[in-house]
Amino acid sequence: MYHQSTSLVEEQHDPFSLVADELSLLAKKLREMVVAEVPKLASAAEYFFKTGVEGKRFRPTVLLLMATALNVHLPEPIPNAGAPMAAELRARQQLLAEITEMIHVASLLHDDVLDDADTRRGIDSLNFVMGNKVSVLAGDFLLSRACVALASLGNPEVVSLVAKALEHLVTGETMQITTTTEQRCSMEYYMQKTYYKTASLISSSCKAVALLAGQTGEVATLAFEYGRNLGMAFQLIDDVLDFTGTSASLGKGSLSDIHHGIVTAPILFAMEEFPQLRAIIDQGFKDPKNVNLALEYLGKSRGIQRTRELAAQHASLAAEAIDSLPETIDEDMQRSKRALIDITQRVITRNK
Amino acid sequence: MASLTMVDLVGCASTSSNASLDRYLWRKTLHSSVSQRAHGVRRSGKLVTCRLDSARCRSISTKSADTLPNGTPEMLLNVKRGQISLGTVFDVVADDLLILNQNLKSIVGAENPVLMSAAEQIFGAGGKRMRPALVFLVSRATAQMSGLKELTTNHRRLAEIIEMIHTASLIHDDVLDESDLRRGKETVHQLYGTRVAVLAGDFMFAQSSWYLANLENLEVIKLISQVIKDFASGEIKQASSLFDCDVKLEEYLIKSYYKTASLVAASTKGSAIFSGVDSSVAESMFEYGKNLGLSFQVVDDILDFTQSAEQLGKPAGSDLAKGNLTAPVIFALEKEPKLRDIIESEFVEEGSLQDAIDLVQRCGGIQRAQELAKEKAVAAIQNLECLPRGSFRSALEEIVLYNLERIE
């Protein structure tokens, strides 16, 4: 489908590798910032910015790739002025990636306090290891740094965008905590909450990257749409994996959503086929019998498949957004665009 | 008769260099304290409308002024005052505060009922709205200088943002301090749990960030963002130096700046910026806010020792109990080595906390802290000298003095 230059060796490029150097610089910078300013939070810094634990730095990767894909080339007459300006732009976009990561990590820290979570990504959560207070403080610290960095970008529209995303994060979390029984069974409510909790931050940041590059209107919107659809696809698959884990069958996943009483897309779809599920959901999932019953219905239904289908739709929309970006002959830009599309596939085919 | 004279006084572009000094001396001689002014209910409203009109200026007996060597701010502090009531001081911006309350309710109320009731807990818990009042007072005082007729939307938004940030910090503070009581009422996290408290704080914070972003004034955005960073820094500084008897006064002042004064300073400077005055005036307003904030924090720290639980709305000596060493303690530690041992024991022994409190009081820790509070207060009043004389500047001075009266 994509014609790579024939002079290149055919290789499956790991999209993450395209920006690997920038990413490790980013992680290093964030880690050092935390350690330098707040020695007490050094272990927290280790915790979240340590290589291996960081979940592949999904967001910064997407943002840096987007930055390359949207590169604006300056007209020839000013060859020397080009380089430093380009470098400065890149630095600002990198800063935006840092900001996004700080906000994301802060929200995770607070989420874990809110969920009383014991583990995060397979290891002890910070609040479990160091107490709620440090987690709240660490989250506040990161958020405040993000705020200052955001202001330093000097772009009111970008500030607005990211501030809104921050608000959405909180709103999404609130929606999760305080749902009525009616809302819990509504696909619309679920999708809205998912947008707030997962897709909003990445979509706003993608758009911000475009705005920083001086792109407006259509291109900025396309960047936003890419982020939004990618985020939704990501979360939908997360919901599936919570049931299926690394195996294709049910029940091998961590099942943490259902045990927390959180009703996700697979169950909502299953409920359309089996209205009896509704009564079980209303009863709640404290009783393991209800959990098993729900899993049974889920297995009999097309809930998992339909969720995957929906995720694939969103992934496809994300890819379309990239396709709709202005044509270019620049190889770096082409590579980055391909990488962004590649990511949409990886998001829906991953096993963890 | 008394209030008429007061009106003239306030409106007077006095021949002496210290109209405020005159006013306080008059109060003393006429025995008309500010609380009497409050008694006159809407009479105090007249003070608002009184304009700077030198034609109406009467050369009031400057005898007392003559006998004083320098009409300095220091003298202000030595004059006995009547009970200053904040409610009266804020009279000049009462309408502004009303509008603020309404706006805040609708901003918060627009969202989730659970969050709303949590925020009600804080908003309804007897807060003085000191910070927004400062915004309005400085806004109005500086607006006079730049010829602005009315407060702008930005001014009002700034006040709302400040109050939201302040509230967010209180809610998280209580989680971090594991406090059960604030202002005599149960804290958010005591009532609703840590989850909601963290979320409510985050929500307030996010809301204020959003409104801040929409102000579209980069200077103010940076100013306030810095405050948010300072809050976290202050909290961290405090958390990492609990029970540390080597803490110096300088560090205490930095921590106090981060935790308290930074927000006040940003509010007063932001107000000046939106009024469009000279940057030198804006800087003076920053300094005023900073000195007021520091003075305020020192007084708070003193009261934690000297007031009873009832008056505080929370247990007395709670700072010390948690290992948070404040000005009185730092001063006392210089005099009394025994205190160090008790503190480092972290009060495991029954009665040791009370022993420590007694020691602090006995070796003049409180007194020296009072001196410190006054020092900052004097500086704050000096910072106001660039403002035009009038009811707003007077109110700003009175806030400084009100603060000091809390420890008399």
PDB file of N, CA, C and O in Angstrom, chain B residues 8-9 83-84 96 104 181 188 190 203 225 245 251 262 264 288 304 321 326 329 343-344 355 357 372 377 393 405:
ATOM      1  N   ASP B   8     -14.475  63.850  55.661  1.00  0.00           N
ATOM      2  CA  ASP B   8     -13.582  64.911  55.222  1.00  0.00           C
ATOM      3  C   ASP B   8     -12.139  64.454  55.281  1.00  0.00           C
ATOM      4  O   ASP B   8     -11.350  64.700  54.389  1.00  0.00           O
ATOM      5  N   LEU B   9     -11.832  63.793  56.367  1.00  0.00           N
ATOM      6  CA  LEU B   9     -10.477  63.325  56.564  1.00  0.00           C
ATOM      7  C   LEU B   9     -10.023  62.436  55.422  1.00  0.00           C
ATOM      8  O   LEU B   9      -8.969  62.605  54.852  1.00  0.00           O
ATOM      9  N   GLN B  83     -11.107  48.094  67.305  1.00  0.00           N
ATOM     10  CA  GLN B  83     -11.222  46.804  66.650  1.00  0.00           C
ATOM     11  C   GLN B  83     -11.477  46.997  65.159  1.00  0.00           C
ATOM     12  O   GLN B  83     -12.484  47.546  64.760  1.00  0.00           O
ATOM     13  N   ILE B  84     -10.561  46.576  64.331  1.00  0.00           N
ATOM     14  CA  ILE B  84     -10.810  46.666  62.896  1.00  0.00           C
ATOM     15  C   ILE B  84     -11.629  45.452  62.469  1.00  0.00           C
ATOM     16  O   ILE B  84     -11.285  44.315  62.781  1.00  0.00           O
ATOM     17  N   ASP B  96     -18.483  43.978  44.541  1.00  0.00           N
ATOM     18  CA  ASP B  96     -17.586  43.126  43.759  1.00  0.00           C
ATOM     19  C   ASP B  96     -17.550  41.721  44.347  1.00  0.00           C
ATOM     20  O   ASP B  96     -17.555  40.730  43.625  1.00  0.00           O
ATOM     21  N   LEU B 104     -18.612  32.261  41.286  1.00  0.00           N
ATOM     22  CA  LEU B 104     -17.931  31.059  41.743  1.00  0.00           C
ATOM     23  C   LEU B 104     -18.922  29.900  41.859  1.00  0.00           C
ATOM     24  O   LEU B 104     -18.636  28.789  41.443  1.00  0.00           O
ATOM     25  N   LEU B 181     -10.227  19.081  60.659  1.00  0.00           N
ATOM     26  CA  LEU B 181     -11.024  20.287  60.842  1.00  0.00           C
ATOM     27  C   LEU B 181     -10.408  21.460  60.107  1.00  0.00           C
ATOM     28  O   LEU B 181      -9.203  21.614  60.063  1.00  0.00           O
ATOM     29  N   VAL B 188     -13.025  18.485  53.730  1.00  0.00           N
ATOM     30  CA  VAL B 188     -13.619  17.737  52.614  1.00  0.00           C
ATOM     31  C   VAL B 188     -13.235  16.268  52.686  1.00  0.00           C
ATOM     32  O   VAL B 188     -14.064  15.373  52.535  1.00  0.00           O
ATOM     33  N   GLN B 190     -12.272  14.542  55.176  1.00  0.00           N
ATOM     34  CA  GLN B 190     -12.823  13.840  56.328  1.00  0.00           C
ATOM     35  C   GLN B 190     -14.234  13.373  56.013  1.00  0.00           C
ATOM     36  O   GLN B 190     -14.654  12.287  56.367  1.00  0.00           O
ATOM     37  N   PHE B 203     -10.053  19.356  40.299  1.00  0.00           N
ATOM     38  CA  PHE B 203     -11.099  20.010  39.519  1.00  0.00           C
ATOM     39  C   PHE B 203     -10.983  21.528  39.600  1.00  0.00           C
ATOM     40  O   PHE B 203     -10.994  22.227  38.591  1.00  0.00           O
ATOM     41  N   SER B 225       0.960  30.956  36.962  1.00  0.00           N
ATOM     42  CA  SER B 225       1.530  29.614  36.844  1.00  0.00           C
ATOM     43  C   SER B 225       2.666  29.433  37.832  1.00  0.00           C
ATOM     44  O   SER B 225       2.834  28.353  38.408  1.00  0.00           O
ATOM     45  N   CYS B 245      15.330  20.519  63.340  1.00  0.00           N
ATOM     46  CA  CYS B 245      15.628  21.679  64.179  1.00  0.00           C
ATOM     47  C   CYS B 245      16.728  22.565  63.623  1.00  0.00           C
ATOM     48  O   CYS B 245      17.049  23.605  64.197  1.00  0.00           O
ATOM     49  N   GLU B 251      14.944  29.929  55.486  1.00  0.00           N
ATOM     50  CA  GLU B 251      14.208  28.848  54.827  1.00  0.00           C
ATOM     51  C   GLU B 251      12.735  28.917  55.164  1.00  0.00           C
ATOM     52  O   GLU B 251      11.876  28.633  54.333  1.00  0.00           O
ATOM     53  N   SER B 262       3.164  34.019  47.886  1.00  0.00           N
ATOM     54  CA  SER B 262       3.278  34.001  46.424  1.00  0.00           C
ATOM     55  C   SER B 262       1.938  34.293  45.764  1.00  0.00           C
ATOM     56  O   SER B 262       1.853  35.092  44.828  1.00  0.00           O
ATOM     57  N   VAL B 264      -0.696  35.806  47.052  1.00  0.00           N
ATOM     58  CA  VAL B 264      -1.134  37.175  47.328  1.00  0.00           C
ATOM     59  C   VAL B 264      -0.386  38.154  46.429  1.00  0.00           C
ATOM     60  O   VAL B 264      -0.975  39.049  45.834  1.00  0.00           O
ATOM     61  N   TYR B 288       3.937  44.658  47.947  1.00  0.00           N
ATOM     62  CA  TYR B 288       2.898  44.809  48.967  1.00  0.00           C
ATOM     63  C   TYR B 288       2.273  43.447  49.266  1.00  0.00           C
ATOM     64  O   TYR B 288       2.159  43.037  50.425  1.00  0.00           O
ATOM     65  N   ASP B 304      -1.222  29.923  66.182  1.00  0.00           N
ATOM     66  CA  ASP B 304      -1.272  28.484  66.422  1.00  0.00           C
ATOM     67  C   ASP B 304      -0.778  28.155  67.818  1.00  0.00           C
ATOM     68  O   ASP B 304      -1.139  27.132  68.395  1.00  0.00           O
ATOM     69  N   ALA B 321       2.971  20.048  66.551  1.00  0.00           N
ATOM     70  CA  ALA B 321       2.709  18.621  66.731  1.00  0.00           C
ATOM     71  C   ALA B 321       3.091  17.821  65.489  1.00  0.00           C
ATOM     72  O   ALA B 321       3.568  16.693  65.581  1.00  0.00           O
ATOM     73  N   THR B 326       7.752  26.635  62.933  1.00  0.00           N
ATOM     74  CA  THR B 326       7.494  27.970  62.411  1.00  0.00           C
ATOM     75  C   THR B 326       8.273  29.037  63.181  1.00  0.00           C
ATOM     76  O   THR B 326       9.037  28.705  64.102  1.00  0.00           O
ATOM     77  N   VAL B 329       8.960  29.030  66.986  1.00  0.00           N
ATOM     78  CA  VAL B 329       9.809  27.906  67.380  1.00  0.00           C
ATOM     79  C   VAL B 329      11.248  28.145  66.958  1.00  0.00           C
ATOM     80  O   VAL B 329      12.189  27.894  67.726  1.00  0.00           O
ATOM     81  N   ILE B 343      11.579  18.386  70.596  1.00  0.00           N
ATOM     82  CA  ILE B 343      11.049  18.339  69.227  1.00  0.00           C
ATOM     83  C   ILE B 343      11.541  17.094  68.508  1.00  0.00           C
ATOM     84  O   ILE B 343      10.786  16.392  67.839  1.00  0.00           O
ATOM     85  N   GLU B 344      12.834  16.848  68.661  1.00  0.00           N
ATOM     86  CA  GLU B 344      13.396  15.698  67.946  1.00  0.00           C
ATOM     87  C   GLU B 344      12.813  14.386  68.439  1.00  0.00           C
ATOM     88  O   GLU B 344      12.837  13.386  67.732  1.00  0.00           O
ATOM     89  N   ASP B 355       4.853  20.940  76.948  1.00  0.00           N
ATOM     90  CA  ASP B 355       6.138  21.442  77.450  1.00  0.00           C
ATOM     91  C   ASP B 355       6.808  22.314  76.400  1.00  0.00           C
ATOM     92  O   ASP B 355       7.342  23.387  76.698  1.00  0.00           O
ATOM     93  N   ILE B 357       5.423  23.891  73.894  1.00  0.00           N
ATOM     94  CA  ILE B 357       4.677  25.142  73.711  1.00  0.00           C
ATOM     95  C   ILE B 357       5.037  26.132  74.814  1.00  0.00           C
ATOM     96  O   ILE B 357       5.284  27.316  74.551  1.00  0.00           O
ATOM     97  N   LEU B 372       8.810  40.250  63.837  1.00  0.00           N
ATOM     98  CA  LEU B 372       8.950  39.898  62.432  1.00  0.00           C
ATOM     99  C   LEU B 372       7.692  40.273  61.657  1.00  0.00           C
ATOM    100  O   LEU B 372       7.747  40.860  60.568  1.00  0.00           O
ATOM    101  N   ALA B 377       4.883  44.083  58.008  1.00  0.00           N
ATOM    102  CA  ALA B 377       3.731  44.968  57.888  1.00  0.00           C
ATOM    103  C   ALA B 377       4.162  46.375  57.507  1.00  0.00           C
ATOM    104  O   ALA B 377       3.557  47.024  56.647  1.00  0.00           O
ATOM    105  N   ARG B 393      -6.834  52.735  49.026  1.00  0.00           N
ATOM    106  CA  ARG B 393      -5.512  52.630  49.637  1.00  0.00           C
ATOM    107  C   ARG B 393      -5.639  52.464  51.145  1.00  0.00           C
ATOM    108  O   ARG B 393      -4.923  51.661  51.761  1.00  0.00           O
ATOM    109  N   GLU B 405      -3.522  43.179  64.393  1.00  0.00           N
ATOM    110  CA  GLU B 405      -4.406  43.213  65.555  1.00  0.00           C
ATOM    111  C   GLU B 405      -4.759  41.821  66.038  1.00  0.00           C
ATOM    112  O   GLU B 405      -5.108  41.630  67.202  1.00  0.00           O
TER     113      GLU B 405
END
